[in-house]
Amino acid sequence: MILKKINVAYRYSRLISKHKSVVLLNTTNIVKSCSTTIKKKNEYKFDGPSLKDFIAKDLPQEQIELVNNEDKIPYVDDMVDLGQNRKVYIEVYGCQMNVNDAEIVWSILQNEGYIKTNSIYEADVILLVTCAIRDSAENKIWTRIKQLRSVKRWRGCMAERLKEKLVSDSKGAIDLVAGPDSYRDLPRLLAKTEAGQKAINVLLSFDETYAEIKPVKLNDDNVTAYVSIMRGCDNMCTYCIVPFTRGRERSRPVESILDEIKYLSEKGFKEVTLLGQNVNSYRDLSTSSFFMPSTNTLASGFKTVYKEKKGGVRFAELLNRVSDVDPEMRIRFTSPHPKDFPDEVLDIILEKPNVCKNLHLPAQCGSTEVLEKMRRGYTRESYLSLAQHIRDRLPGVTYSSDFIAGFCGETDEEFEDTISLMETVKYHNAFLFAYSMREKTTAYRRYKDDVPHEIKVERVKKMFNVFRRDAEILNKQFVNTEQLMLVEGESRRGPSDLCGRTDGNIKVIIPNTKLPLEESSFNQDIKPGDYITVKIIESNSQVLKGMPLKHTGLQEYEKNKNKKNTNIY
């Protein structure tokens, strides 16, 4: 009852305008009294005034009687049902984390009675889910805001970084700014804007993971889904603003993750990507581990700037338990840090057929000197050694990576180290960026952004050409082989073609036709969510083109593949 009074006092005091100062002051008194009671293990009975005693005398006479009804709070009654039938339009910019955040937000708003619309002209509320990782991303949002002078509401990573500036510089276009740890507060913030007030909440949290909120998918037709397993980041790379916009690293309880995976499996999803800023450093400290992990949690030759966490469920165990929920569901994860690839993680990937052998291994740069300035925790040599070690343990693994051109002080020779690293490792996919200095980062305080923009652009072009050349060579190796494809939907070309992805996360295009079922004479249409055995007949640097052979299942395909490999030997 004591804690309930604290929560009620805190929650509803923030909703009051006229009585706000009075209630906040007295909420502090309630907290002090209750902490004494708890510390003494209920030695003293809390019999002090309740919240109603502080506000009843200031309420209109006709409302005083209502205060005694614990089920009805008179001073927020007009806000409770604010969401009913109001339409929300959502635009998402940036990474998969922002997609997942949008789904969390939609779950919260849907529960409050809001309705989603795909038309911006019908919307009562417009949400822009934004990104602050690079200057170009922020510029894109500012341009969009200018296009949407009638915009009603706004939130995202950029929101936390710029705070009041967004409201003051938007010329009335923005009414609400919310950071990534304040999504639960959106109904209250929206209530304030409905009353004609501007609203801002960009407080970061040490423990918010939205663990019990099941995200509601924005697109009901998808067969793939994202599941956030952790939030924030502790790595403090000198170029990166994420620790300042998303806060410190904290992991979601493992049971809540498993519950969400089970829920998605029951809904028919066939692929899940585990999400986190540094996903493979996951560690649920709220429970005990069933594994006997090694004492070394880092890959050989890697280091970290933060103190190692002890105990709890680590990423290898989580990956193992997630893969067991539905053997017919593919499991991917992103974005990892190369330092968090101990052998126990690689062993799980090798042992579990439904854990994809496609790894995102962000290098950022190929120069040891620049990597040191970036505070990445590894040298060029240790990264190359890890990439080869993984290939030795996981034959057929495919790599993707991130690269930054033109970091502070990067010379032509140091950039060429990046090119040679790309040529050595070879990636099926790569995300290439010109360096963009961000306020608050260590680089902003310590270094000078002294590589001219035109040189950065030229370096990105060179990285792109090298990547496309090598990706084309890699993809050509799949021609005349059979691959397992998960069908995701129609191709951009139209309904005559379907698209999907291999285990290695390479896009495949096939004709839309009927196929026989496994061990059956019946033909069946190919639909999203089907696993199809495909023979690859053509390739380029971006996609594979194939002929569908038959319907199958993930486990059935792996069993048949192992039989073929056994017969070879």
PDB file of C-alpha atoms in Angstrom, residues 235-441:
ATOM      1  CA  ASN A 235      31.799   0.692 -25.409  1.00  0.00           C
ATOM      2  CA  MET A 236      32.322   4.463 -25.728  1.00  0.00           C
ATOM      3  CA  CYS A 237      33.925   4.396 -29.180  1.00  0.00           C
ATOM      4  CA  THR A 238      35.210   7.925 -29.688  1.00  0.00           C
ATOM      5  CA  TYR A 239      33.189   8.570 -32.862  1.00  0.00           C
ATOM      6  CA  CYS A 240      29.851   7.203 -31.598  1.00  0.00           C
ATOM      7  CA  ILE A 241      26.978   9.127 -30.040  1.00  0.00           C
ATOM      8  CA  VAL A 242      24.883   6.056 -29.118  1.00  0.00           C
ATOM      9  CA  PRO A 243      25.921   5.908 -25.403  1.00  0.00           C
ATOM     10  CA  PHE A 244      24.764   9.527 -25.084  1.00  0.00           C
ATOM     11  CA  THR A 245      21.438   9.099 -26.913  1.00  0.00           C
ATOM     12  CA  ARG A 246      20.484   5.597 -25.704  1.00  0.00           C
ATOM     13  CA  GLY A 247      22.270   5.449 -22.363  1.00  0.00           C
ATOM     14  CA  ARG A 248      24.179   2.752 -20.530  1.00  0.00           C
ATOM     15  CA  GLU A 249      24.020  -0.929 -21.443  1.00  0.00           C
ATOM     16  CA  ARG A 250      21.296  -3.017 -19.795  1.00  0.00           C
ATOM     17  CA  SER A 251      19.976  -6.426 -20.779  1.00  0.00           C
ATOM     18  CA  ARG A 252      16.406  -7.623 -20.893  1.00  0.00           C
ATOM     19  CA  PRO A 253      15.456 -10.617 -18.695  1.00  0.00           C
ATOM     20  CA  VAL A 254      15.921 -13.839 -20.634  1.00  0.00           C
ATOM     21  CA  GLU A 255      12.442 -15.154 -19.843  1.00  0.00           C
ATOM     22  CA  SER A 256      10.771 -12.082 -21.326  1.00  0.00           C
ATOM     23  CA  ILE A 257      12.778 -12.583 -24.532  1.00  0.00           C
ATOM     24  CA  LEU A 258      11.790 -16.244 -24.745  1.00  0.00           C
ATOM     25  CA  ASP A 259       8.137 -15.319 -24.176  1.00  0.00           C
ATOM     26  CA  GLU A 260       8.251 -12.862 -27.068  1.00  0.00           C
ATOM     27  CA  ILE A 261       9.942 -15.418 -29.360  1.00  0.00           C
ATOM     28  CA  LYS A 262       7.224 -17.964 -28.491  1.00  0.00           C
ATOM     29  CA  TYR A 263       4.556 -15.374 -29.200  1.00  0.00           C
ATOM     30  CA  LEU A 264       6.076 -14.597 -32.629  1.00  0.00           C
ATOM     31  CA  SER A 265       6.366 -18.301 -33.434  1.00  0.00           C
ATOM     32  CA  GLU A 266       2.685 -18.814 -32.643  1.00  0.00           C
ATOM     33  CA  LYS A 267       1.861 -15.873 -34.917  1.00  0.00           C
ATOM     34  CA  GLY A 268       3.660 -17.581 -37.811  1.00  0.00           C
ATOM     35  CA  PHE A 269       6.895 -15.587 -37.990  1.00  0.00           C
ATOM     36  CA  LYS A 270       9.735 -17.593 -39.522  1.00  0.00           C
ATOM     37  CA  GLU A 271      12.750 -15.411 -38.798  1.00  0.00           C
ATOM     38  CA  VAL A 272      13.754 -13.313 -35.791  1.00  0.00           C
ATOM     39  CA  THR A 273      16.685 -10.924 -35.509  1.00  0.00           C
ATOM     40  CA  LEU A 274      17.926 -10.293 -31.963  1.00  0.00           C
ATOM     41  CA  LEU A 275      18.714  -6.602 -31.600  1.00  0.00           C
ATOM     42  CA  GLY A 276      21.070  -4.593 -29.428  1.00  0.00           C
ATOM     43  CA  GLN A 277      23.687  -1.877 -29.748  1.00  0.00           C
ATOM     44  CA  ASN A 278      26.253  -4.487 -28.683  1.00  0.00           C
ATOM     45  CA  VAL A 279      24.049  -7.559 -28.826  1.00  0.00           C
ATOM     46  CA  ASN A 280      26.628 -10.243 -28.086  1.00  0.00           C
ATOM     47  CA  SER A 281      27.687  -8.597 -24.808  1.00  0.00           C
ATOM     48  CA  TYR A 282      24.213  -9.484 -23.504  1.00  0.00           C
ATOM     49  CA  ARG A 283      24.201 -10.512 -19.857  1.00  0.00           C
ATOM     50  CA  ASP A 284      21.059 -10.999 -17.785  1.00  0.00           C
ATOM     51  CA  LEU A 285      22.244 -10.470 -14.215  1.00  0.00           C
ATOM     52  CA  SER A 286      18.774 -11.050 -12.768  1.00  0.00           C
ATOM     53  CA  THR A 287      19.075 -14.836 -13.008  1.00  0.00           C
ATOM     54  CA  SER A 288      21.622 -17.644 -12.788  1.00  0.00           C
ATOM     55  CA  SER A 289      23.299 -19.317 -15.725  1.00  0.00           C
ATOM     56  CA  PHE A 290      22.754 -22.960 -16.703  1.00  0.00           C
ATOM     57  CA  PHE A 291      25.952 -22.931 -18.777  1.00  0.00           C
ATOM     58  CA  MET A 292      29.498 -23.452 -17.617  1.00  0.00           C
ATOM     59  CA  PRO A 293      31.048 -20.514 -19.500  1.00  0.00           C
ATOM     60  CA  SER A 294      34.732 -20.019 -20.091  1.00  0.00           C
ATOM     61  CA  THR A 295      36.553 -17.506 -17.924  1.00  0.00           C
ATOM     62  CA  ASN A 296      37.576 -15.503 -21.001  1.00  0.00           C
ATOM     63  CA  THR A 297      34.550 -13.659 -22.374  1.00  0.00           C
ATOM     64  CA  LEU A 298      36.439 -11.720 -25.044  1.00  0.00           C
ATOM     65  CA  ALA A 299      37.821 -12.889 -28.360  1.00  0.00           C
ATOM     66  CA  SER A 300      41.583 -13.348 -28.405  1.00  0.00           C
ATOM     67  CA  GLY A 301      43.476 -10.071 -28.873  1.00  0.00           C
ATOM     68  CA  PHE A 302      40.539  -7.822 -27.919  1.00  0.00           C
ATOM     69  CA  LYS A 303      40.033  -5.531 -24.926  1.00  0.00           C
ATOM     70  CA  THR A 304      37.312  -3.313 -23.505  1.00  0.00           C
ATOM     71  CA  VAL A 305      37.127   0.018 -21.698  1.00  0.00           C
ATOM     72  CA  TYR A 306      34.580  -1.073 -19.098  1.00  0.00           C
ATOM     73  CA  LYS A 307      34.807  -3.414 -16.144  1.00  0.00           C
ATOM     74  CA  GLU A 308      33.731  -6.934 -17.019  1.00  0.00           C
ATOM     75  CA  LYS A 309      30.390  -8.038 -15.618  1.00  0.00           C
ATOM     76  CA  LYS A 310      30.381 -11.281 -13.636  1.00  0.00           C
ATOM     77  CA  GLY A 311      27.712 -13.996 -13.539  1.00  0.00           C
ATOM     78  CA  GLY A 312      24.296 -14.106 -15.139  1.00  0.00           C
ATOM     79  CA  VAL A 313      23.066 -15.487 -18.457  1.00  0.00           C
ATOM     80  CA  ARG A 314      25.425 -14.563 -21.275  1.00  0.00           C
ATOM     81  CA  PHE A 315      24.798 -14.335 -24.992  1.00  0.00           C
ATOM     82  CA  ALA A 316      25.787 -17.905 -25.898  1.00  0.00           C
ATOM     83  CA  GLU A 317      23.233 -19.327 -23.467  1.00  0.00           C
ATOM     84  CA  LEU A 318      20.537 -16.912 -24.642  1.00  0.00           C
ATOM     85  CA  LEU A 319      21.228 -17.855 -28.276  1.00  0.00           C
ATOM     86  CA  ASN A 320      20.981 -21.534 -27.411  1.00  0.00           C
ATOM     87  CA  ARG A 321      17.672 -21.152 -25.583  1.00  0.00           C
ATOM     88  CA  VAL A 322      16.168 -18.893 -28.250  1.00  0.00           C
ATOM     89  CA  SER A 323      17.058 -21.372 -30.999  1.00  0.00           C
ATOM     90  CA  ASP A 324      15.223 -24.148 -29.106  1.00  0.00           C
ATOM     91  CA  VAL A 325      11.886 -22.269 -29.034  1.00  0.00           C
ATOM     92  CA  ASP A 326      11.080 -23.130 -32.663  1.00  0.00           C
ATOM     93  CA  PRO A 327      13.559 -25.212 -34.716  1.00  0.00           C
ATOM     94  CA  GLU A 328      11.787 -24.012 -37.895  1.00  0.00           C
ATOM     95  CA  MET A 329      12.453 -20.346 -37.084  1.00  0.00           C
ATOM     96  CA  ARG A 330      15.673 -18.732 -38.281  1.00  0.00           C
ATOM     97  CA  ILE A 331      17.632 -16.727 -35.703  1.00  0.00           C
ATOM     98  CA  ARG A 332      19.925 -13.824 -36.572  1.00  0.00           C
ATOM     99  CA  PHE A 333      21.494 -11.138 -34.395  1.00  0.00           C
ATOM    100  CA  THR A 334      22.831  -7.619 -34.880  1.00  0.00           C
ATOM    101  CA  SER A 335      24.773  -5.544 -34.182  1.00  0.00           C
ATOM    102  CA  PRO A 336      27.612  -7.361 -32.434  1.00  0.00           C
ATOM    103  CA  HIS A 337      31.022  -6.069 -31.438  1.00  0.00           C
ATOM    104  CA  PRO A 338      33.956  -8.205 -32.647  1.00  0.00           C
ATOM    105  CA  LYS A 339      35.372  -8.389 -29.131  1.00  0.00           C
ATOM    106  CA  ASP A 340      32.406 -10.475 -27.912  1.00  0.00           C
ATOM    107  CA  PHE A 341      32.934 -13.582 -30.032  1.00  0.00           C
ATOM    108  CA  PRO A 342      34.353 -16.212 -27.636  1.00  0.00           C
ATOM    109  CA  ASP A 343      34.338 -19.775 -28.967  1.00  0.00           C
ATOM    110  CA  GLU A 344      31.214 -20.704 -27.008  1.00  0.00           C
ATOM    111  CA  VAL A 345      29.176 -18.305 -29.185  1.00  0.00           C
ATOM    112  CA  LEU A 346      30.671 -19.799 -32.358  1.00  0.00           C
ATOM    113  CA  ASP A 347      29.952 -23.329 -31.081  1.00  0.00           C
ATOM    114  CA  ILE A 348      26.234 -22.530 -30.658  1.00  0.00           C
ATOM    115  CA  ILE A 349      26.071 -21.123 -34.200  1.00  0.00           C
ATOM    116  CA  LEU A 350      27.745 -24.259 -35.527  1.00  0.00           C
ATOM    117  CA  GLU A 351      25.523 -26.659 -33.576  1.00  0.00           C
ATOM    118  CA  LYS A 352      22.139 -25.039 -34.255  1.00  0.00           C
ATOM    119  CA  PRO A 353      20.870 -25.318 -37.862  1.00  0.00           C
ATOM    120  CA  ASN A 354      18.394 -22.488 -37.353  1.00  0.00           C
ATOM    121  CA  VAL A 355      21.013 -19.993 -36.123  1.00  0.00           C
ATOM    122  CA  CYS A 356      22.176 -18.332 -39.340  1.00  0.00           C
ATOM    123  CA  LYS A 357      25.843 -18.509 -40.277  1.00  0.00           C
ATOM    124  CA  ASN A 358      25.880 -14.901 -41.347  1.00  0.00           C
ATOM    125  CA  LEU A 359      27.771 -12.549 -39.058  1.00  0.00           C
ATOM    126  CA  HIS A 360      27.956  -8.796 -38.930  1.00  0.00           C
ATOM    127  CA  LEU A 361      31.580  -8.096 -38.016  1.00  0.00           C
ATOM    128  CA  PRO A 362      31.954  -4.292 -37.953  1.00  0.00           C
ATOM    129  CA  ALA A 363      35.550  -3.307 -38.628  1.00  0.00           C
ATOM    130  CA  GLN A 364      35.097   0.487 -39.027  1.00  0.00           C
ATOM    131  CA  CYS A 365      38.689   0.852 -40.245  1.00  0.00           C
ATOM    132  CA  GLY A 366      41.687  -1.240 -41.320  1.00  0.00           C
ATOM    133  CA  SER A 367      44.406   0.871 -39.708  1.00  0.00           C
ATOM    134  CA  THR A 368      45.656  -0.013 -36.232  1.00  0.00           C
ATOM    135  CA  GLU A 369      46.496   3.639 -35.547  1.00  0.00           C
ATOM    136  CA  VAL A 370      43.023   4.865 -36.469  1.00  0.00           C
ATOM    137  CA  LEU A 371      41.360   1.986 -34.588  1.00  0.00           C
ATOM    138  CA  GLU A 372      43.260   3.088 -31.484  1.00  0.00           C
ATOM    139  CA  LYS A 373      41.964   6.655 -31.885  1.00  0.00           C
ATOM    140  CA  MET A 374      38.468   5.238 -32.382  1.00  0.00           C
ATOM    141  CA  ARG A 375      38.877   3.245 -29.136  1.00  0.00           C
ATOM    142  CA  ARG A 376      37.693   0.043 -30.794  1.00  0.00           C
ATOM    143  CA  GLY A 377      39.686  -2.288 -28.534  1.00  0.00           C
ATOM    144  CA  TYR A 378      41.533  -4.234 -31.251  1.00  0.00           C
ATOM    145  CA  THR A 379      44.279  -3.962 -33.834  1.00  0.00           C
ATOM    146  CA  ARG A 380      44.150  -4.692 -37.539  1.00  0.00           C
ATOM    147  CA  GLU A 381      45.946  -7.973 -36.909  1.00  0.00           C
ATOM    148  CA  SER A 382      43.549  -9.150 -34.176  1.00  0.00           C
ATOM    149  CA  TYR A 383      40.517  -8.395 -36.373  1.00  0.00           C
ATOM    150  CA  LEU A 384      41.969 -10.331 -39.307  1.00  0.00           C
ATOM    151  CA  SER A 385      42.853 -13.199 -36.989  1.00  0.00           C
ATOM    152  CA  LEU A 386      39.286 -13.326 -35.619  1.00  0.00           C
ATOM    153  CA  ALA A 387      37.768 -13.274 -39.118  1.00  0.00           C
ATOM    154  CA  GLN A 388      39.915 -16.214 -40.171  1.00  0.00           C
ATOM    155  CA  HIS A 389      39.271 -18.067 -36.897  1.00  0.00           C
ATOM    156  CA  ILE A 390      35.514 -17.779 -37.422  1.00  0.00           C
ATOM    157  CA  ARG A 391      35.824 -19.025 -41.009  1.00  0.00           C
ATOM    158  CA  ASP A 392      37.800 -22.036 -39.787  1.00  0.00           C
ATOM    159  CA  ARG A 393      35.106 -22.915 -37.214  1.00  0.00           C
ATOM    160  CA  LEU A 394      32.077 -21.986 -39.359  1.00  0.00           C
ATOM    161  CA  PRO A 395      32.695 -23.113 -42.954  1.00  0.00           C
ATOM    162  CA  GLY A 396      30.521 -21.178 -45.385  1.00  0.00           C
ATOM    163  CA  VAL A 397      30.007 -18.213 -43.052  1.00  0.00           C
ATOM    164  CA  THR A 398      29.114 -14.941 -44.773  1.00  0.00           C
ATOM    165  CA  TYR A 399      30.238 -11.566 -43.460  1.00  0.00           C
ATOM    166  CA  SER A 400      28.844  -8.057 -43.443  1.00  0.00           C
ATOM    167  CA  SER A 401      30.550  -5.037 -41.927  1.00  0.00           C
ATOM    168  CA  ASP A 402      30.571  -1.280 -41.253  1.00  0.00           C
ATOM    169  CA  PHE A 403      33.325   1.049 -42.475  1.00  0.00           C
ATOM    170  CA  ILE A 404      33.983   4.739 -41.827  1.00  0.00           C
ATOM    171  CA  ALA A 405      36.068   6.833 -44.226  1.00  0.00           C
ATOM    172  CA  GLY A 406      37.836  10.026 -43.178  1.00  0.00           C
ATOM    173  CA  PHE A 407      37.977   9.744 -39.393  1.00  0.00           C
ATOM    174  CA  CYS A 408      39.943  12.505 -37.676  1.00  0.00           C
ATOM    175  CA  GLY A 409      43.501  12.666 -39.028  1.00  0.00           C
ATOM    176  CA  GLU A 410      43.162   9.630 -41.307  1.00  0.00           C
ATOM    177  CA  THR A 411      45.964   9.676 -43.881  1.00  0.00           C
ATOM    178  CA  ASP A 412      45.946   8.222 -47.388  1.00  0.00           C
ATOM    179  CA  GLU A 413      48.133   5.343 -46.167  1.00  0.00           C
ATOM    180  CA  GLU A 414      45.785   4.575 -43.261  1.00  0.00           C
ATOM    181  CA  PHE A 415      42.812   4.587 -45.615  1.00  0.00           C
ATOM    182  CA  GLU A 416      44.605   2.130 -47.894  1.00  0.00           C
ATOM    183  CA  ASP A 417      44.867  -0.173 -44.863  1.00  0.00           C
ATOM    184  CA  THR A 418      41.050  -0.221 -44.850  1.00  0.00           C
ATOM    185  CA  ILE A 419      40.947  -1.113 -48.546  1.00  0.00           C
ATOM    186  CA  SER A 420      43.419  -3.961 -48.077  1.00  0.00           C
ATOM    187  CA  LEU A 421      41.449  -5.290 -45.082  1.00  0.00           C
ATOM    188  CA  MET A 422      38.270  -5.324 -47.178  1.00  0.00           C
ATOM    189  CA  GLU A 423      40.093  -7.185 -49.937  1.00  0.00           C
ATOM    190  CA  THR A 424      41.479  -9.715 -47.450  1.00  0.00           C
ATOM    191  CA  VAL A 425      38.293 -10.553 -45.519  1.00  0.00           C
ATOM    192  CA  LYS A 426      35.733 -10.043 -48.328  1.00  0.00           C
ATOM    193  CA  TYR A 427      32.160  -9.151 -47.399  1.00  0.00           C
ATOM    194  CA  HIS A 428      28.804 -10.082 -48.886  1.00  0.00           C
ATOM    195  CA  ASN A 429      27.330  -6.846 -47.550  1.00  0.00           C
ATOM    196  CA  ALA A 430      28.801  -3.614 -46.232  1.00  0.00           C
ATOM    197  CA  PHE A 431      27.574  -0.305 -44.838  1.00  0.00           C
ATOM    198  CA  LEU A 432      29.929   2.482 -45.884  1.00  0.00           C
ATOM    199  CA  PHE A 433      29.939   5.994 -44.433  1.00  0.00           C
ATOM    200  CA  ALA A 434      31.867   9.224 -44.527  1.00  0.00           C
ATOM    201  CA  TYR A 435      32.817  10.266 -40.991  1.00  0.00           C
ATOM    202  CA  SER A 436      30.429  12.737 -39.385  1.00  0.00           C
ATOM    203  CA  MET A 437      31.543  14.341 -36.129  1.00  0.00           C
ATOM    204  CA  ARG A 438      28.869  14.412 -33.425  1.00  0.00           C
ATOM    205  CA  GLU A 439      28.688  16.634 -30.370  1.00  0.00           C
ATOM    206  CA  LYS A 440      29.168  14.959 -26.972  1.00  0.00           C
ATOM    207  CA  THR A 441      31.468  12.256 -28.388  1.00  0.00           C
TER     208      THR A 441
END
